[in-house]
Amino acid sequence: MRTMRGYINKSEIRMFLIFGFMLLPMAVLCYQQELSLGIISSYPLFIILVLMLLGANIELPVSTIRTKKTQDLQRDAATLEEVYSVPLVKDISSSMKLAFNTVITLNVGGFIIPFAVMLFLIVFQPDFVGLEIMLIMIVAATLLSDFVNGIGIVMPDYIGLIAVPFALIFAPENAATVVFVSGIGGILLGNITGLLMFDKENKGSAFINLGGVGSFKAVYVTAIVAALISWFV
């Protein structure tokens, strides 16, 4: 199966199956009107989660930059390709000898949709606590993320959970929305910060997928946890 960047391998299929199975009980809870994100009720919330998963392999190019093609990439390409499900060997062979003409893309399911939902909640259900926690999340995402040569910006899969205790302590009545806004916002803006800060002279990749390879799992886990918090709290 082809995507904009390459193919879906076994690890990627496994991820989709895991998230797909997680959506099954959430479908029941949404049908029973048990889940919400503030003013976003159960049915729209479930549609958002489904669209995020379906859009996880759609990338929209927005810009290009020049980045370094490091010597160790050829040695590690096969392993990185298997772990991150990207055609890294092809990326290396099809690029210029000493540098990548790096394409920066926005992932539809991992960036565009959750970012739009986050902005919607900020505008129509403003919560300054959520914005304050988002600042903490941006710092955490910037410090804990890493730029992996050939892959791009990589976030820990569960980094969004950092927002949970802050939301439960400082905004327990609106914890689900706060976790979504602060967690998603911190991860995505942390992606942008990482893009602006990484050393282009010594690191590089043929593609940098914001919200995609390296951070989609973190975004989706945060969205699911935020939705489930509305049932528990």
mmCIF file of C-alpha atoms in Angstrom:
data_model
loop_
_atom_site.group_PDB
_atom_site.id
_atom_site.type_symbol
_atom_site.label_atom_id
_atom_site.label_comp_id
_atom_site.label_asym_id
_atom_site.label_seq_id
_atom_site.Cartn_x
_atom_site.Cartn_y
_atom_site.Cartn_z
ATOM 1 C CA MET A 1 0.000 0.000 0.000
ATOM 2 C CA ARG A 2 1.411 3.379 -1.041
ATOM 3 C CA THR A 3 1.286 6.621 0.903
ATOM 4 C CA MET A 4 2.813 9.954 0.023
ATOM 5 C CA ARG A 5 6.093 8.967 1.610
ATOM 6 C CA GLY A 6 6.216 5.247 1.040
ATOM 7 C CA TYR A 7 4.420 2.199 2.288
ATOM 8 C CA ILE A 8 2.730 0.684 5.297
ATOM 9 C CA ASN A 9 4.713 -2.155 6.856
ATOM 10 C CA LYS A 10 3.792 -4.615 9.595
ATOM 11 C CA SER A 11 4.515 -2.230 12.475
ATOM 12 C CA GLU A 12 2.286 0.411 10.887
ATOM 13 C CA ILE A 13 -0.521 -2.100 10.300
ATOM 14 C CA ARG A 14 -0.190 -3.162 13.936
ATOM 15 C CA MET A 15 -0.580 0.451 15.072
ATOM 16 C CA PHE A 16 -3.752 0.913 13.010
ATOM 17 C CA LEU A 17 -5.210 -2.340 14.340
ATOM 18 C CA ILE A 18 -4.499 -1.354 17.958
ATOM 19 C CA PHE A 19 -6.089 2.076 17.545
ATOM 20 C CA GLY A 20 -8.951 0.553 15.568
ATOM 21 C CA PHE A 21 -9.745 -1.921 18.334
ATOM 22 C CA MET A 22 -9.580 0.919 20.880
ATOM 23 C CA LEU A 23 -12.245 2.753 18.887
ATOM 24 C CA LEU A 24 -14.722 -0.129 19.237
ATOM 25 C CA PRO A 25 -15.585 0.414 22.931
ATOM 26 C CA MET A 26 -15.383 4.155 22.369
ATOM 27 C CA ALA A 27 -18.021 3.783 19.638
ATOM 28 C CA VAL A 28 -20.325 2.209 22.231
ATOM 29 C CA LEU A 29 -19.640 4.978 24.741
ATOM 30 C CA CYS A 30 -20.243 7.643 22.102
ATOM 31 C CA TYR A 31 -23.494 5.942 21.064
ATOM 32 C CA GLN A 32 -24.551 6.095 24.713
ATOM 33 C CA GLN A 33 -23.580 9.801 24.806
ATOM 34 C CA GLU A 34 -20.981 9.149 27.507
ATOM 35 C CA LEU A 35 -17.988 10.916 25.922
ATOM 36 C CA SER A 36 -17.417 14.547 24.989
ATOM 37 C CA LEU A 37 -14.832 17.286 24.707
ATOM 38 C CA GLY A 38 -16.646 20.203 26.256
ATOM 39 C CA ILE A 39 -18.978 21.576 23.572
ATOM 40 C CA ILE A 40 -18.018 18.763 21.187
ATOM 41 C CA SER A 41 -20.577 16.049 21.876
ATOM 42 C CA SER A 42 -20.194 12.274 21.489
ATOM 43 C CA TYR A 43 -21.058 11.768 17.819
ATOM 44 C CA PRO A 44 -18.833 14.570 16.438
ATOM 45 C CA LEU A 45 -16.061 13.430 18.785
ATOM 46 C CA PHE A 46 -16.165 9.894 17.441
ATOM 47 C CA ILE A 47 -16.162 11.169 13.848
ATOM 48 C CA ILE A 48 -13.089 13.283 14.659
ATOM 49 C CA LEU A 49 -11.244 10.263 16.089
ATOM 50 C CA VAL A 50 -12.112 8.152 13.037
ATOM 51 C CA LEU A 51 -11.045 10.884 10.613
ATOM 52 C CA MET A 52 -7.764 11.348 12.470
ATOM 53 C CA LEU A 53 -6.979 7.654 12.084
ATOM 54 C CA LEU A 54 -8.020 7.580 8.421
ATOM 55 C CA GLY A 55 -5.925 10.666 7.693
ATOM 56 C CA ALA A 56 -2.792 9.337 9.386
ATOM 57 C CA ASN A 57 -1.132 8.469 6.065
ATOM 58 C CA ILE A 58 -2.078 11.592 4.136
ATOM 59 C CA GLU A 59 0.631 14.245 4.020
ATOM 60 C CA LEU A 60 0.258 17.743 2.598
ATOM 61 C CA PRO A 61 3.568 19.359 1.512
ATOM 62 C CA VAL A 62 3.962 22.944 2.659
ATOM 63 C CA SER A 63 7.645 23.850 2.205
ATOM 64 C CA THR A 64 11.147 22.611 1.378
ATOM 65 C CA ILE A 65 14.532 23.169 3.018
ATOM 66 C CA ARG A 66 18.069 21.808 2.558
ATOM 67 C CA THR A 67 19.345 19.455 5.257
ATOM 68 C CA LYS A 68 22.462 17.329 5.732
ATOM 69 C CA LYS A 69 22.625 13.734 4.526
ATOM 70 C CA THR A 70 24.737 12.083 7.237
ATOM 71 C CA GLN A 71 27.135 9.220 6.542
ATOM 72 C CA ASP A 72 25.550 6.872 9.081
ATOM 73 C CA LEU A 73 22.191 6.868 7.297
ATOM 74 C CA GLN A 74 23.206 4.282 4.723
ATOM 75 C CA ARG A 75 24.238 1.898 7.514
ATOM 76 C CA ASP A 76 21.092 2.378 9.607
ATOM 77 C CA ALA A 77 18.572 2.844 6.789
ATOM 78 C CA ALA A 78 17.098 -0.674 6.787
ATOM 79 C CA THR A 79 16.537 -0.703 10.563
ATOM 80 C CA LEU A 80 15.010 2.778 10.636
ATOM 81 C CA GLU A 81 12.820 1.886 7.661
ATOM 82 C CA GLU A 82 11.375 -1.095 9.530
ATOM 83 C CA VAL A 83 10.826 0.789 12.793
ATOM 84 C CA TYR A 84 9.273 3.938 11.349
ATOM 85 C CA SER A 85 7.616 2.493 8.227
ATOM 86 C CA VAL A 86 9.219 4.878 5.735
ATOM 87 C CA PRO A 87 11.088 4.030 2.504
ATOM 88 C CA LEU A 88 14.375 5.342 3.847
ATOM 89 C CA VAL A 89 16.610 3.400 1.445
ATOM 90 C CA LYS A 90 14.707 4.948 -1.457
ATOM 91 C CA ASP A 91 14.874 8.397 0.178
ATOM 92 C CA ILE A 92 18.650 8.159 0.407
ATOM 93 C CA SER A 93 19.255 6.839 -3.094
ATOM 94 C CA SER A 94 16.939 9.357 -4.776
ATOM 95 C CA SER A 95 18.338 12.435 -3.029
ATOM 96 C CA MET A 96 21.371 14.546 -3.836
ATOM 97 C CA LYS A 97 24.729 13.193 -2.760
ATOM 98 C CA LEU A 98 25.522 15.398 0.219
ATOM 99 C CA ALA A 99 22.181 16.969 1.114
ATOM 100 C CA PHE A 100 18.452 16.338 1.183
ATOM 101 C CA ASN A 101 16.013 18.656 -0.514
ATOM 102 C CA THR A 102 13.778 18.130 2.517
ATOM 103 C CA VAL A 103 10.015 18.298 2.024
ATOM 104 C CA ILE A 104 8.101 19.544 5.077
ATOM 105 C CA THR A 105 4.586 18.145 5.272
ATOM 106 C CA LEU A 106 1.555 18.410 7.525
ATOM 107 C CA ASN A 107 -0.135 15.129 8.396
ATOM 108 C CA VAL A 108 -3.906 15.342 7.912
ATOM 109 C CA GLY A 109 -4.792 13.010 10.774
ATOM 110 C CA GLY A 110 -1.995 13.967 13.124
ATOM 111 C CA PHE A 111 -1.746 17.713 12.560
ATOM 112 C CA ILE A 112 -4.455 19.410 10.505
ATOM 113 C CA ILE A 113 -7.551 17.798 12.060
ATOM 114 C CA PRO A 114 -6.422 17.903 15.733
ATOM 115 C CA PHE A 115 -5.044 21.424 15.309
ATOM 116 C CA ALA A 116 -8.384 22.600 13.869
ATOM 117 C CA VAL A 117 -10.277 20.959 16.757
ATOM 118 C CA MET A 118 -7.895 22.530 19.271
ATOM 119 C CA LEU A 119 -8.436 25.997 17.770
ATOM 120 C CA PHE A 120 -12.205 25.439 17.789
ATOM 121 C CA LEU A 121 -12.130 24.636 21.511
ATOM 122 C CA ILE A 122 -9.865 27.592 22.301
ATOM 123 C CA VAL A 123 -12.158 30.017 20.457
ATOM 124 C CA PHE A 124 -15.569 28.700 21.523
ATOM 125 C CA GLN A 125 -14.704 27.260 24.954
ATOM 126 C CA PRO A 126 -11.729 29.310 26.170
ATOM 127 C CA ASP A 127 -9.916 28.069 29.247
ATOM 128 C CA PHE A 128 -6.799 29.932 30.344
ATOM 129 C CA VAL A 129 -5.702 26.960 32.462
ATOM 130 C CA GLY A 130 -5.497 24.898 29.277
ATOM 131 C CA LEU A 131 -3.296 27.517 27.639
ATOM 132 C CA GLU A 132 -1.021 27.674 30.686
ATOM 133 C CA ILE A 133 -0.629 23.890 30.730
ATOM 134 C CA MET A 134 0.013 24.024 26.993
ATOM 135 C CA LEU A 135 3.083 26.161 27.669
ATOM 136 C CA ILE A 136 4.373 23.444 29.991
ATOM 137 C CA MET A 137 3.654 20.852 27.291
ATOM 138 C CA ILE A 138 5.491 22.849 24.637
ATOM 139 C CA VAL A 139 8.580 22.973 26.849
ATOM 140 C CA ALA A 140 8.284 19.242 27.626
ATOM 141 C CA ALA A 141 7.786 18.332 23.971
ATOM 142 C CA THR A 142 10.759 20.447 22.916
ATOM 143 C CA LEU A 143 13.029 18.937 25.562
ATOM 144 C CA LEU A 144 11.896 15.319 25.155
ATOM 145 C CA SER A 145 11.678 15.199 21.358
ATOM 146 C CA ASP A 146 14.612 14.264 19.180
ATOM 147 C CA PHE A 147 15.544 14.683 15.544
ATOM 148 C CA VAL A 148 16.319 11.269 14.047
ATOM 149 C CA ASN A 149 18.321 11.402 10.834
ATOM 150 C CA GLY A 150 16.280 10.171 7.909
ATOM 151 C CA ILE A 151 13.030 10.248 9.887
ATOM 152 C CA GLY A 152 12.459 13.726 11.283
ATOM 153 C CA ILE A 153 11.170 14.896 14.666
ATOM 154 C CA VAL A 154 10.303 12.017 16.996
ATOM 155 C CA MET A 155 8.127 12.442 20.101
ATOM 156 C CA PRO A 156 7.671 9.924 22.941
ATOM 157 C CA ASP A 157 4.368 8.132 22.312
ATOM 158 C CA TYR A 158 2.942 8.985 25.736
ATOM 159 C CA ILE A 159 4.199 12.530 26.140
ATOM 160 C CA GLY A 160 0.634 13.894 26.074
ATOM 161 C CA LEU A 161 -0.090 12.140 29.377
ATOM 162 C CA ILE A 162 2.002 14.796 31.123
ATOM 163 C CA ALA A 163 -1.001 17.108 30.751
ATOM 164 C CA VAL A 164 -3.376 14.747 32.605
ATOM 165 C CA PRO A 165 -2.361 15.368 36.256
ATOM 166 C CA PHE A 166 -2.129 19.126 35.659
ATOM 167 C CA ALA A 167 -5.644 19.146 34.169
ATOM 168 C CA LEU A 168 -7.107 17.035 36.977
ATOM 169 C CA ILE A 169 -5.573 19.295 39.638
ATOM 170 C CA PHE A 170 -6.182 22.743 38.137
ATOM 171 C CA ALA A 171 -9.291 22.201 35.981
ATOM 172 C CA PRO A 172 -11.078 19.048 37.180
ATOM 173 C CA GLU A 173 -14.465 20.246 35.915
ATOM 174 C CA ASN A 174 -13.094 20.639 32.383
ATOM 175 C CA ALA A 175 -10.248 18.139 32.424
ATOM 176 C CA ALA A 176 -11.026 16.403 29.114
ATOM 177 C CA THR A 177 -10.964 19.616 27.094
ATOM 178 C CA VAL A 178 -7.875 20.899 28.898
ATOM 179 C CA VAL A 179 -5.974 17.660 28.248
ATOM 180 C CA PHE A 180 -6.875 17.784 24.556
ATOM 181 C CA VAL A 181 -6.030 21.451 24.078
ATOM 182 C CA SER A 182 -2.834 21.462 26.135
ATOM 183 C CA GLY A 183 -1.619 18.007 25.111
ATOM 184 C CA ILE A 184 -2.311 18.319 21.384
ATOM 185 C CA GLY A 185 -1.182 21.937 21.298
ATOM 186 C CA GLY A 186 2.023 21.131 23.165
ATOM 187 C CA ILE A 187 2.909 18.251 20.841
ATOM 188 C CA LEU A 188 2.148 20.075 17.589
ATOM 189 C CA LEU A 189 3.753 23.368 18.590
ATOM 190 C CA GLY A 190 6.657 21.339 19.988
ATOM 191 C CA ASN A 191 6.988 19.831 16.498
ATOM 192 C CA ILE A 192 7.214 23.295 15.006
ATOM 193 C CA THR A 193 9.729 24.398 17.638
ATOM 194 C CA GLY A 194 11.817 21.297 16.943
ATOM 195 C CA LEU A 195 11.717 22.059 13.225
ATOM 196 C CA LEU A 196 12.980 25.591 13.810
ATOM 197 C CA MET A 197 15.703 24.534 16.258
ATOM 198 C CA PHE A 198 17.329 21.402 14.792
ATOM 199 C CA ASP A 199 20.818 21.649 13.306
ATOM 200 C CA LYS A 200 20.321 21.528 9.532
ATOM 201 C CA GLU A 201 24.073 21.488 8.935
ATOM 202 C CA ASN A 202 24.553 18.185 10.776
ATOM 203 C CA LYS A 203 21.164 16.440 10.597
ATOM 204 C CA GLY A 204 18.703 15.774 7.854
ATOM 205 C CA SER A 205 15.884 13.803 6.282
ATOM 206 C CA ALA A 206 14.213 13.650 2.879
ATOM 207 C CA PHE A 207 10.893 14.376 4.612
ATOM 208 C CA ILE A 208 9.871 16.001 7.884
ATOM 209 C CA ASN A 209 6.276 15.040 8.604
ATOM 210 C CA LEU A 210 4.746 17.314 11.256
ATOM 211 C CA GLY A 211 2.152 15.264 13.117
ATOM 212 C CA GLY A 212 3.039 12.204 11.063
ATOM 213 C CA VAL A 213 6.024 9.871 11.309
ATOM 214 C CA GLY A 214 7.498 10.303 14.766
ATOM 215 C CA SER A 215 4.552 12.013 16.469
ATOM 216 C CA PHE A 216 1.199 10.668 15.215
ATOM 217 C CA LYS A 217 1.021 8.057 17.974
ATOM 218 C CA ALA A 218 1.604 10.734 20.621
ATOM 219 C CA VAL A 219 -1.157 12.903 19.153
ATOM 220 C CA TYR A 220 -3.666 10.064 18.846
ATOM 221 C CA VAL A 221 -3.002 8.640 22.311
ATOM 222 C CA THR A 222 -3.577 12.121 23.745
ATOM 223 C CA ALA A 223 -6.872 12.489 21.871
ATOM 224 C CA ILE A 224 -8.123 9.088 23.073
ATOM 225 C CA VAL A 225 -7.102 9.734 26.678
ATOM 226 C CA ALA A 226 -8.773 13.149 26.637
ATOM 227 C CA ALA A 227 -12.004 11.599 25.369
ATOM 228 C CA LEU A 228 -11.945 8.846 27.995
ATOM 229 C CA ILE A 229 -11.322 11.333 30.803
ATOM 230 C CA SER A 230 -14.736 12.832 30.076
ATOM 231 C CA TRP A 231 -16.263 9.472 31.004
ATOM 232 C CA PHE A 232 -14.299 9.011 34.237
ATOM 233 C CA VAL A 233 -14.478 12.597 35.515
#
